[in-house]
Coordinates of C-alpha atoms in Angstrom, one line a residue:
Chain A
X1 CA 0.0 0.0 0.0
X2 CA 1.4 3.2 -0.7
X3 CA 2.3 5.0 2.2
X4 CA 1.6 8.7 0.7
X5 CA -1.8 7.7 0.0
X6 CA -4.7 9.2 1.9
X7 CA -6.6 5.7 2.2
X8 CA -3.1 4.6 4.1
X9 CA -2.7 7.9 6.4
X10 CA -6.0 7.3 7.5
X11 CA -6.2 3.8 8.7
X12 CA -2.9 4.6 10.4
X13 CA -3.9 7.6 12.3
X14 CA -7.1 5.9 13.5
X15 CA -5.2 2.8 14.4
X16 CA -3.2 4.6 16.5
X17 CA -6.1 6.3 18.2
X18 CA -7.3 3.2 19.1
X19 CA -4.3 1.3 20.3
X20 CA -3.2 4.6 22.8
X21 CA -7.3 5.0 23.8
X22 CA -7.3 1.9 24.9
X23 CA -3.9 1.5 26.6
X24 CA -4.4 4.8 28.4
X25 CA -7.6 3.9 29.5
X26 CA -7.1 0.2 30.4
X27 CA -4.0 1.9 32.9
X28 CA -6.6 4.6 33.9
X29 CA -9.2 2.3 35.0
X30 CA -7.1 -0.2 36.5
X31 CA -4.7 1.9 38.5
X32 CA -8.2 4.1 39.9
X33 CA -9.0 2.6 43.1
X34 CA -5.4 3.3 44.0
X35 CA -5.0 6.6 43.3
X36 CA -8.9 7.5 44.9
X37 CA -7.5 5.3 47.9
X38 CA -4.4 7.8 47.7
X39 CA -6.3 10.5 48.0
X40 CA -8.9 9.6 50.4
X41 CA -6.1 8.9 53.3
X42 CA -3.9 11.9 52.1
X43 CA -7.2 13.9 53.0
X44 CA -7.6 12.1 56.1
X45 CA -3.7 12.8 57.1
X46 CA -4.6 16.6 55.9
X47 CA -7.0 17.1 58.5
X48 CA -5.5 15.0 61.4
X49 CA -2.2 16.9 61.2
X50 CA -3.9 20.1 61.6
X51 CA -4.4 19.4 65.5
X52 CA -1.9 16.5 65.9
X53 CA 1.2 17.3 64.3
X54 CA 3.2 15.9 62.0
X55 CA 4.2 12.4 64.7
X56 CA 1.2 10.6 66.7
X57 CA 1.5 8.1 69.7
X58 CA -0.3 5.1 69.2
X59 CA 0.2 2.7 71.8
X60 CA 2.8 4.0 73.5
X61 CA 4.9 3.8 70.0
X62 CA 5.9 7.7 68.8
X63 CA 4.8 7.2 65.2
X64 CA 5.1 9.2 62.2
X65 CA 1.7 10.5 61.1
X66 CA 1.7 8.8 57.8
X67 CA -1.3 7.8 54.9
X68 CA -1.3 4.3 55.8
X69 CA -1.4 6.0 59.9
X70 CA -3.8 8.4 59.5
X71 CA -6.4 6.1 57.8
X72 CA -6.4 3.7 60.5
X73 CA -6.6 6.5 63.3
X74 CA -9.2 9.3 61.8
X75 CA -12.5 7.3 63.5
X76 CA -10.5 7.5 67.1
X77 CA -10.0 11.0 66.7
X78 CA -12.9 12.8 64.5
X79 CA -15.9 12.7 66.7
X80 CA -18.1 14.2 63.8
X81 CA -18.0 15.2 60.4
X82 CA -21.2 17.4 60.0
X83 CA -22.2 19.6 56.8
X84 CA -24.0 23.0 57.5
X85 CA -25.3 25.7 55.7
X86 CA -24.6 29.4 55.9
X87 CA -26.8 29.9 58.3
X88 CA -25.6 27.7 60.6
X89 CA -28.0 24.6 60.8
X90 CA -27.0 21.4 60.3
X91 CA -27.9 20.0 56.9
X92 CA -29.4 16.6 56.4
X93 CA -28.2 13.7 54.2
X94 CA -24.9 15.2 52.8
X95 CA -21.9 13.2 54.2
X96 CA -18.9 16.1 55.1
X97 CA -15.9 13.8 53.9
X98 CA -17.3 13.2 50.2
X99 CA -18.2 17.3 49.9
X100 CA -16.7 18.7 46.7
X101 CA -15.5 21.8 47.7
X102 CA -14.6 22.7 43.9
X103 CA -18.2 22.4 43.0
X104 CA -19.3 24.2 46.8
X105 CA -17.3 27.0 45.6
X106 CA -19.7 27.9 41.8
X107 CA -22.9 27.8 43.8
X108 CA -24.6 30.4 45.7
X109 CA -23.9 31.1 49.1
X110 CA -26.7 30.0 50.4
X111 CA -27.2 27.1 48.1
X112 CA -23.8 25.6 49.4
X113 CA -23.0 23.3 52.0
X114 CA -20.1 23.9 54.8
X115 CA -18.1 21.1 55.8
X116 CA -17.0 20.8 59.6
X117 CA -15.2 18.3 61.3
X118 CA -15.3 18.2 65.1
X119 CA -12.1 16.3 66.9
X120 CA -11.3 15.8 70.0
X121 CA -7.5 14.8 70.8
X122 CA -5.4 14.6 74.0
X123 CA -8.5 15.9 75.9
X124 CA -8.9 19.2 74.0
X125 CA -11.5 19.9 71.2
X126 CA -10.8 21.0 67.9
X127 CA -13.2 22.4 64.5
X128 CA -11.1 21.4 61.4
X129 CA -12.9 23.6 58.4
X130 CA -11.8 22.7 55.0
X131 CA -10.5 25.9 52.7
X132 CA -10.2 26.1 49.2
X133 CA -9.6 29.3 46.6
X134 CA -7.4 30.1 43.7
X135 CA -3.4 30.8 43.9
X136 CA -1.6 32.5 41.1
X137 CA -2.3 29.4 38.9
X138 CA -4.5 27.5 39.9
X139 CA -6.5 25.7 42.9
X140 CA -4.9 26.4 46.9
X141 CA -7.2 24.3 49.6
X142 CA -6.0 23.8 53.3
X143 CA -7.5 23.2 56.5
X144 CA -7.7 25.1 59.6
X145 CA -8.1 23.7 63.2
X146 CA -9.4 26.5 65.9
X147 CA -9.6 25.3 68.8
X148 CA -12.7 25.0 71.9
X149 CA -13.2 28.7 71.4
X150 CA -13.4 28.7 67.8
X151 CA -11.5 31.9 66.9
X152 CA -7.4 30.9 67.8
X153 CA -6.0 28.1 65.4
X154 CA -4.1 25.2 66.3
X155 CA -2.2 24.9 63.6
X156 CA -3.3 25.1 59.6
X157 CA -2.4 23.2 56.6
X158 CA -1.9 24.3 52.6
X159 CA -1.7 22.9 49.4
X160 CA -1.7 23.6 45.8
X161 CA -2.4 22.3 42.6
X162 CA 0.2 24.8 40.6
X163 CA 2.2 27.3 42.1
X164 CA 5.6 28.6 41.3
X165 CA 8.2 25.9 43.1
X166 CA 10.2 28.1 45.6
X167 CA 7.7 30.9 45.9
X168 CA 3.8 30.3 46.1
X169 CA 4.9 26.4 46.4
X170 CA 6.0 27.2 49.8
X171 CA 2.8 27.8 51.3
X172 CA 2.8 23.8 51.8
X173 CA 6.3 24.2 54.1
X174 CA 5.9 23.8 58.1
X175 CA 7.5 26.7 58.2
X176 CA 4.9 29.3 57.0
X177 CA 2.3 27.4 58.1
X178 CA 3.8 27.8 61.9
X179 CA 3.1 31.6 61.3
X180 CA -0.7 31.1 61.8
X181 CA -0.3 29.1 64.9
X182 CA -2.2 30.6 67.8
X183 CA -3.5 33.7 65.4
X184 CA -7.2 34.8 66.1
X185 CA -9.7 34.3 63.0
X186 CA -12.0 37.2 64.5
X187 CA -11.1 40.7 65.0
X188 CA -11.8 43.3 67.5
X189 CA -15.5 43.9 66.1
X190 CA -16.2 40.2 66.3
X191 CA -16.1 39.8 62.9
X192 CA -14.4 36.3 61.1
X193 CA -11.9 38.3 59.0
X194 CA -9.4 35.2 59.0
X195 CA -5.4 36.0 59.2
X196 CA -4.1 38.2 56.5
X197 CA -1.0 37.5 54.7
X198 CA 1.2 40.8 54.6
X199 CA 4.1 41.5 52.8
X200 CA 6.8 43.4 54.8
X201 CA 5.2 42.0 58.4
X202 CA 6.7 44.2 61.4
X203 CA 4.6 42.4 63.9
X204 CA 6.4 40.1 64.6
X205 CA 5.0 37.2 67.1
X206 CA 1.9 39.7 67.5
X207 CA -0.9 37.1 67.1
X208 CA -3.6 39.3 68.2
X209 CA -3.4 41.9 64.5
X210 CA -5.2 39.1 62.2
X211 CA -1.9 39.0 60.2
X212 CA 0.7 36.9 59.7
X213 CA 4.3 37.7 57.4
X214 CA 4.2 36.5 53.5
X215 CA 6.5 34.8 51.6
X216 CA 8.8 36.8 49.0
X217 CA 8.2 36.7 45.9
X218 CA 4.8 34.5 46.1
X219 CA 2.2 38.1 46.3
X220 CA -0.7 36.8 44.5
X221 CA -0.3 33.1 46.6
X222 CA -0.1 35.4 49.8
X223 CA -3.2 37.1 48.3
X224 CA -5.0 34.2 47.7
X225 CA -4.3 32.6 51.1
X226 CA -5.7 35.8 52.5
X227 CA -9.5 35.6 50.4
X228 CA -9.3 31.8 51.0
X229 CA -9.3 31.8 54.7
X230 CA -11.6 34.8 55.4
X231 CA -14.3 33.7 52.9
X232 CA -14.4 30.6 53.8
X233 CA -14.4 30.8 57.2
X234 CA -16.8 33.9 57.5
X235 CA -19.9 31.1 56.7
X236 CA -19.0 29.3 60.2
X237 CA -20.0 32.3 62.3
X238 CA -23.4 32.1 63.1
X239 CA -22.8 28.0 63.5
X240 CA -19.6 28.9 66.1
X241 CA -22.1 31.3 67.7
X242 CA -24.7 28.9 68.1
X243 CA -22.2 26.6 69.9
X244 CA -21.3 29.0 72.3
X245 CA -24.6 30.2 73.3
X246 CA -25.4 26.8 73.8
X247 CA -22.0 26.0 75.1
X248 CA -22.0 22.2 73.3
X249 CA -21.9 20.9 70.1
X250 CA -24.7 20.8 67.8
X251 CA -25.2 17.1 67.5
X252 CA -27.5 15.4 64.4
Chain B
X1 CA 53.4 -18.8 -17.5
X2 CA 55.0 -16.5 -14.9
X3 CA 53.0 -13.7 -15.7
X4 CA 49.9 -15.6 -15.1
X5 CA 51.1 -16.5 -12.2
X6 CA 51.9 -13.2 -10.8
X7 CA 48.4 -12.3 -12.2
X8 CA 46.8 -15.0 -9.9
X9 CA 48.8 -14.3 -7.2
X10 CA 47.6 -10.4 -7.3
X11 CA 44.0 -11.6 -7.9
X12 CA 44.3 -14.1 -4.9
X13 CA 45.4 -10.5 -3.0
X14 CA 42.8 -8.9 -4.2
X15 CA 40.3 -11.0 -3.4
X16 CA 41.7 -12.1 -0.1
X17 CA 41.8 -7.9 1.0
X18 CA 37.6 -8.3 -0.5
X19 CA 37.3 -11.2 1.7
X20 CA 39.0 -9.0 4.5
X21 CA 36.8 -6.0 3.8
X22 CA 33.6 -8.4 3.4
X23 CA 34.4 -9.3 7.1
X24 CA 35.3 -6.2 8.5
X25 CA 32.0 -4.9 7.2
X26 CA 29.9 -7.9 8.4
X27 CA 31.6 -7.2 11.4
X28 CA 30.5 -3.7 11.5
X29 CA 27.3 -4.7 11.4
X30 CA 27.2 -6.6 14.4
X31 CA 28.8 -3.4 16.6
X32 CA 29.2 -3.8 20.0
X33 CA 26.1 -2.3 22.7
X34 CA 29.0 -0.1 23.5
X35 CA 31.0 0.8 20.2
X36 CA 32.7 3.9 19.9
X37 CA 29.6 5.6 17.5
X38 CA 27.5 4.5 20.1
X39 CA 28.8 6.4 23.1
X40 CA 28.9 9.1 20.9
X41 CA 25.7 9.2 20.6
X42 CA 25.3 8.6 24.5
X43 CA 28.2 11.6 25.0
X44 CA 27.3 13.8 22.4
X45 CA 24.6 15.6 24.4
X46 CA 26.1 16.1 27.7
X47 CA 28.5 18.5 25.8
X48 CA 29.4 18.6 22.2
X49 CA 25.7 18.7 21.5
X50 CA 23.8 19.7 24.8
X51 CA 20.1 20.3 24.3
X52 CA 19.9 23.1 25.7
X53 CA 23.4 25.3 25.9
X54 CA 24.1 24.3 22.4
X55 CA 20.9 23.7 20.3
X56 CA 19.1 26.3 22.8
X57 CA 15.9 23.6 23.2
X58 CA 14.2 22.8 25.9
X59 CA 14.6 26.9 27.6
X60 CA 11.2 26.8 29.3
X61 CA 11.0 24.1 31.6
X62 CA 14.9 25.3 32.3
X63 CA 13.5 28.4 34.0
X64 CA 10.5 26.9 35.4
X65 CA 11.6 24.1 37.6
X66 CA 15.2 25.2 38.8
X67 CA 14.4 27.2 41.6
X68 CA 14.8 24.3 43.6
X69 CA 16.9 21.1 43.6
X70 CA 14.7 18.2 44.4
X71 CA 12.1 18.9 41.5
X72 CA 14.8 19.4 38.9
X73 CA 15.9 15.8 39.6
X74 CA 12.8 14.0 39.5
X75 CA 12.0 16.3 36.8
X76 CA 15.5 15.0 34.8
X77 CA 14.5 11.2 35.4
X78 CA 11.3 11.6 34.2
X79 CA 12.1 13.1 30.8
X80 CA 14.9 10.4 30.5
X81 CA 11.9 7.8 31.1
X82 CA 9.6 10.0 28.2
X83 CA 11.9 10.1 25.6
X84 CA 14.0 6.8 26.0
X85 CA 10.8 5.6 25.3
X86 CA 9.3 7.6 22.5
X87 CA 12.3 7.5 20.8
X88 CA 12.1 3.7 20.8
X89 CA 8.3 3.8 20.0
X90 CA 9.1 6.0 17.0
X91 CA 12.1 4.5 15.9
X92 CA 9.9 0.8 15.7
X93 CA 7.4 2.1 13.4
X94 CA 9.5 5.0 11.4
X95 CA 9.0 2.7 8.1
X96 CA 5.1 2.8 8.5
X97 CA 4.8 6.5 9.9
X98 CA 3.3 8.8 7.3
X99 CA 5.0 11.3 6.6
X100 CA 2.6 14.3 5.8
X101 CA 1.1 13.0 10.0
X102 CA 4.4 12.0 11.7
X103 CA 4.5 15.4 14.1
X104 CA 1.2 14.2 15.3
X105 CA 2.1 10.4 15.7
X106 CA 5.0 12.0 17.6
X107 CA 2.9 14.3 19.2
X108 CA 0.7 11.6 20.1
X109 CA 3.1 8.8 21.9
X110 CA 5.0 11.9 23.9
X111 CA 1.0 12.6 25.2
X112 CA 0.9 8.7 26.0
X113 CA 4.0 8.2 27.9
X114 CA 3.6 11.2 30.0
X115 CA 0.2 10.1 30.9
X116 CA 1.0 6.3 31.5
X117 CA 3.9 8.1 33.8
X118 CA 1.7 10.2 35.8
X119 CA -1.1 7.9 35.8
X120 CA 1.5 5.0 37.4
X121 CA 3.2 8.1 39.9
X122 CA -0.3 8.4 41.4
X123 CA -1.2 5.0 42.3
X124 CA 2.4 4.1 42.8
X125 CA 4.5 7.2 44.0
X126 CA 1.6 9.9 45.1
X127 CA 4.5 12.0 46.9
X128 CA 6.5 12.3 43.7
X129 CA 3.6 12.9 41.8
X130 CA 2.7 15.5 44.1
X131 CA 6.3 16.9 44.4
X132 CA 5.9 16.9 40.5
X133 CA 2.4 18.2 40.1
X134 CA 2.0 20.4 36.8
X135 CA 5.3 19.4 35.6
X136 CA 4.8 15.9 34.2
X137 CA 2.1 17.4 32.6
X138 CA 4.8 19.9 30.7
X139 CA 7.1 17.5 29.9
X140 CA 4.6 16.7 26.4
X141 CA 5.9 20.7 25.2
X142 CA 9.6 19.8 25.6
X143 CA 11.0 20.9 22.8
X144 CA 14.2 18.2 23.1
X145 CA 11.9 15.5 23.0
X146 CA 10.0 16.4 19.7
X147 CA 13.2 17.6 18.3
X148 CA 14.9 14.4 18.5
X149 CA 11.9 12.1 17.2
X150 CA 12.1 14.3 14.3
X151 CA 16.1 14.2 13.4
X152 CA 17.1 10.9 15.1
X153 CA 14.2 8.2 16.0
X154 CA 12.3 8.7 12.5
X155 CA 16.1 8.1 10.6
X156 CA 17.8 5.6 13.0
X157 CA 17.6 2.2 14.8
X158 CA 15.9 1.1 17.7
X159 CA 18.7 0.7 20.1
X160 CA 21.0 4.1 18.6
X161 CA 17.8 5.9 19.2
X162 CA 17.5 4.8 22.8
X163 CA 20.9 5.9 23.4
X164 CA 20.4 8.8 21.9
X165 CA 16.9 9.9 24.0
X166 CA 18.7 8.8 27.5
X167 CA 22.0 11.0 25.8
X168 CA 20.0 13.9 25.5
X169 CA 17.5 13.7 28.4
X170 CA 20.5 13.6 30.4
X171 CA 22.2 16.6 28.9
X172 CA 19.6 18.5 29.6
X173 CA 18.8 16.9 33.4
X174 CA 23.0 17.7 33.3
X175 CA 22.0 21.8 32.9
X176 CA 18.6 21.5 34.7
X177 CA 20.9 20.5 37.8
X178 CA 23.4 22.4 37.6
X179 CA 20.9 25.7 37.4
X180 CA 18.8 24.3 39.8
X181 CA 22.1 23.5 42.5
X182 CA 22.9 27.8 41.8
X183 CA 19.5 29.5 42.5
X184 CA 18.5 27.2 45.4
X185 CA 21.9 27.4 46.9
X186 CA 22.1 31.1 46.4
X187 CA 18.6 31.7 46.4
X188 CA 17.1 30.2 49.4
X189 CA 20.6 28.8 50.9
X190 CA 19.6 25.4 51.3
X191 CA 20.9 22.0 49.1
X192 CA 17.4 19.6 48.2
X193 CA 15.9 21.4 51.1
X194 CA 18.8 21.0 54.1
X195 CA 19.9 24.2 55.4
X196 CA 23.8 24.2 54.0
X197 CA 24.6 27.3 54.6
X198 CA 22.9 28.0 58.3
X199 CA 20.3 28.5 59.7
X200 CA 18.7 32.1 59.2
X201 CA 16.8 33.3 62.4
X202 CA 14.7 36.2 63.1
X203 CA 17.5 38.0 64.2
X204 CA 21.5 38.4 63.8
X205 CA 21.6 36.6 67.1
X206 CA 19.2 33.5 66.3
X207 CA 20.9 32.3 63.2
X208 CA 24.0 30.6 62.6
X209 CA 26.0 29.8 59.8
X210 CA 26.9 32.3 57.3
X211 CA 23.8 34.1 58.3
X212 CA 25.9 34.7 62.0
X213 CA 27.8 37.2 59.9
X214 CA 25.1 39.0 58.1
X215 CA 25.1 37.5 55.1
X216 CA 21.7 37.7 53.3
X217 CA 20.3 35.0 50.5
X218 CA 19.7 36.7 47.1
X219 CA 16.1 36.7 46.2
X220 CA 17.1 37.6 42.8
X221 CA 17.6 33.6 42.2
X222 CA 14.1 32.4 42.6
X223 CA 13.2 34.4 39.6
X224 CA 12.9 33.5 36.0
X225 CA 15.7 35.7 34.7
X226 CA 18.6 34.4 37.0
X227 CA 18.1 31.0 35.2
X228 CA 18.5 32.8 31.8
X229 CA 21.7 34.3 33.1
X230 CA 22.7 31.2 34.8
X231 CA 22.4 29.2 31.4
X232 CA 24.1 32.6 30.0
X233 CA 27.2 31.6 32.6
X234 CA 27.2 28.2 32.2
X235 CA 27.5 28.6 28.0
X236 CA 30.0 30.9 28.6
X237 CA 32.4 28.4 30.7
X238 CA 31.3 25.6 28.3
X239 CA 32.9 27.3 25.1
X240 CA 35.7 28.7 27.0
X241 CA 36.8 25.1 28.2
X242 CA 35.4 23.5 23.9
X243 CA 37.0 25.6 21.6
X244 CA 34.6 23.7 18.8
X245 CA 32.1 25.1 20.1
X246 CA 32.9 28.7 19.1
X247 CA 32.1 30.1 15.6
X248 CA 34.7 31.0 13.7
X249 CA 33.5 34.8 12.5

């Protein structure tokens, strides 16, 4: 068959269509359930280190708070996962670990739903809240632990899908994240403005201002932290009220 | 009489030196893994030949992933991975390629091997992949790894052009590392994330290290340019040490 012929082109180029479809998707398919199982404890090990660090003590054994670790340890230490709305009441039927907070985000306020997960660890109780907004190029999520009075953090946790390595990338190094540790998510109004990132900090180890120092060179990451923790954690306040007027949990 | 047999004689000669030629051509054919042509192909592109000081290829993903150590590595192995293996692909089926679609079939087993790569990082490696994030993804606009299907896997055999994609993937992982080594060292003063050069505190009195006597890390390094001016350097020092290199007007 003549090679330069257009009968001859064609059957090639939809032979080879067909041979990578169907290798890439046979690999696809087959290696799923291990990358949804990598994810699944990753997010686990996101929300757990939050409050407990990056080692945990498991029977008497100092152990490194790992995938395969967290998994087996998130139903000792998350008492309960609930899903509210932005007024605050609980909200039936939604299950707070399989929330998409990519999808949450392109609703309306008040048609969203607001993940919460309520710990308890080493006698103290924690709210994780799950954040997600945009970087410089792309997706940033993290998760935030305040502790019993819902307004200082215990400690947070970033990631990204796509920022600059060495500047915005850092936002996922213990090092900036230690920066937020003990910082107030309200200010002196008793509003939930979050913690700002500013460039050029003074402060400090002020932890009462609402800010915490950036990183150079990563602005719009900085930025982005900024929105992501005060608009997402502006929708807890009239739940976080509740609970204290009450002075318990709501419980479904 | 005698002149015949001088005749014979030559002719035996000449067809012994045929025989001779026949069977230092047959043996040719049957080179060694590791004949000289062959690690020139392998050696070619760590210097003569480099990707991306020489042919300039490949300048993107130089500035991009070289502010820090770790990822330029992982980076480096995966692109020797990618085009070790599309070259071979390519090389297989040169004789049935079309020619007026070869830049897509080219196009199209690059696409395949970076996504069997990340696909198998995820289930297999999810920190790499993670480490890696975007950049697997990039590795499909390397310029190197088009390049070379184009002038060496559609005109060569299987096993030259295997040496020749892990020759040039590794020329330019050579430069990638080399960048990446300056602007993290100088940039944030660590080495693949370990403090080499002290630990900076808060103040003169908390850190140690060079930072003890005020020394300060250049934030100019993190950014695009430095690479540029980095590869700029490293050109310079290449063609100053490989007078081939330099062109003659």
């Amino acid at each position: 068959m003549d090679k330069n012929s257009n009968a001859y082109t064609f059957i090639f180029a939809i032979a080879m269509v067909i041979v990578v479809a169907v290798t890439l998707s046979f690999t696809a398919t087959s290696l799923q359930p291990m990358q949804a199982e990598n994810v699944r404890q990753e997010k686990m090990q996101s929300i757990l280190s939050t409050f407990v660090g990056d080692s945990v003590t498991i029977d008497g054994q100092k152990q490194e708070l790992s995938r395969s670790v967290a998994s087996k340890i998130y139903d000792d230490f998350i008492l309960e996962e609930l899903t509210l709305d932005n007024k605050g009441d609980l909200k039936e039927g939604e299950n707070a670990f399989q929330v998409n907070l990519a999808k949450q985000l392109s609703l309306e306020e008040d048609k969203q739903t607001f993940p919460l997960y309520v710990a308890e660890f080493e006698g103290s109780r924690f709210y994780v809240v799950p954040l997600r907004g945009t970087g410089l190029w792309d997706a940033i999520w993290g998760y935030v632990a305040l502790k019993e009075d819902a307004n200082t953090i215990e400690g947070v946790i970033f990631d990204h899908k796509g920022e600059t390595a060495g500047l915005g990338a850092e936002i996922t190094t213990d090092w900036f994240q230690e920066r937020f540790v003990n910082e107030q998510i309200y200010n002196e109004s008793g509003e939930i403005v979050g913690v700002e990132v500013v460039k050029g900090y003074g402060g400090g180890d002020n932890k009462d201002d609402n800010k915490v120092d950036a990183i150079s060179g990563a602005t719009i990451t900085g930025d982005g932290v900024s929105k992501m923790m005060e608009n997402r954690l502006k929708h807890y306040k009239p739940y976080f009220e509740k609970v204290k007027k009450s002075g318990k949990v709501a419980t479904r | 009489m005698e002149d015949k047999k001088i005749k014979n004689s030559e002719e035996n000669k000449s067809e012994k030196k045929k025989e001779m030629i026949m069977f230092l051509s047959s043996s040719e054919e049957k080179e060694h893994f590791l004949s000289k042509a062959n690690r020139k192909i392998l050696s070619d592109p760590l210097d003569d030949n480099n990707p991306i000081t020489v042919q300039v290829l490949g300048i993107c993903s130089a500035l991009a992933i070289t502010v820090q150590l770790r990822p330029a590595i992982v980076m480096s192995l995966a692109v020797v991975f990618v085009m070790a293996f599309s070259n071979v692909i390519i090389s297989l089926l040169r004789n049935s390629i079309p020619s007026r679609i070869r830049i897509i079939v080219q196009l199209v087993v690059v696409a395949a091997m970076v996504i069997l790569v990340d696909q198998i990082l995820k289930a297999y490696a999810f920190d790499v992949s993670k480490q890696l994030s975007i950049f697997i993804g990039l590795i499909i606009t390397n310029c190197i790894i088009m390049g070379r299907l184009e002038a060496f896997a559609l005109g060569n055999g299987v096993y030259k052009s295997f040496l020749d994609g892990i020759g040039n993937a590794a020329g330019y992982g050579l430069i990638l590392i080399i960048i990446a080594f300056f602007r993290e060292l100088f940039g944030s003063g660590k080495l693949l994330g370990y403090e080499v050069l002290g630990h900076k505190g808060a103040t003169l009195a908390e850190s140690t290290g060079l930072y003890a006597l005020g020394y300060e890390n250049n934030g100019f390094f993190l950014l695009s340019p430095m690479a540029l001016i980095v590869v700029g350097v490293i050109i310079w020092v290449q063609r100053a040490r490989n007078r081939k290199l330099v062109e003659e007007n």
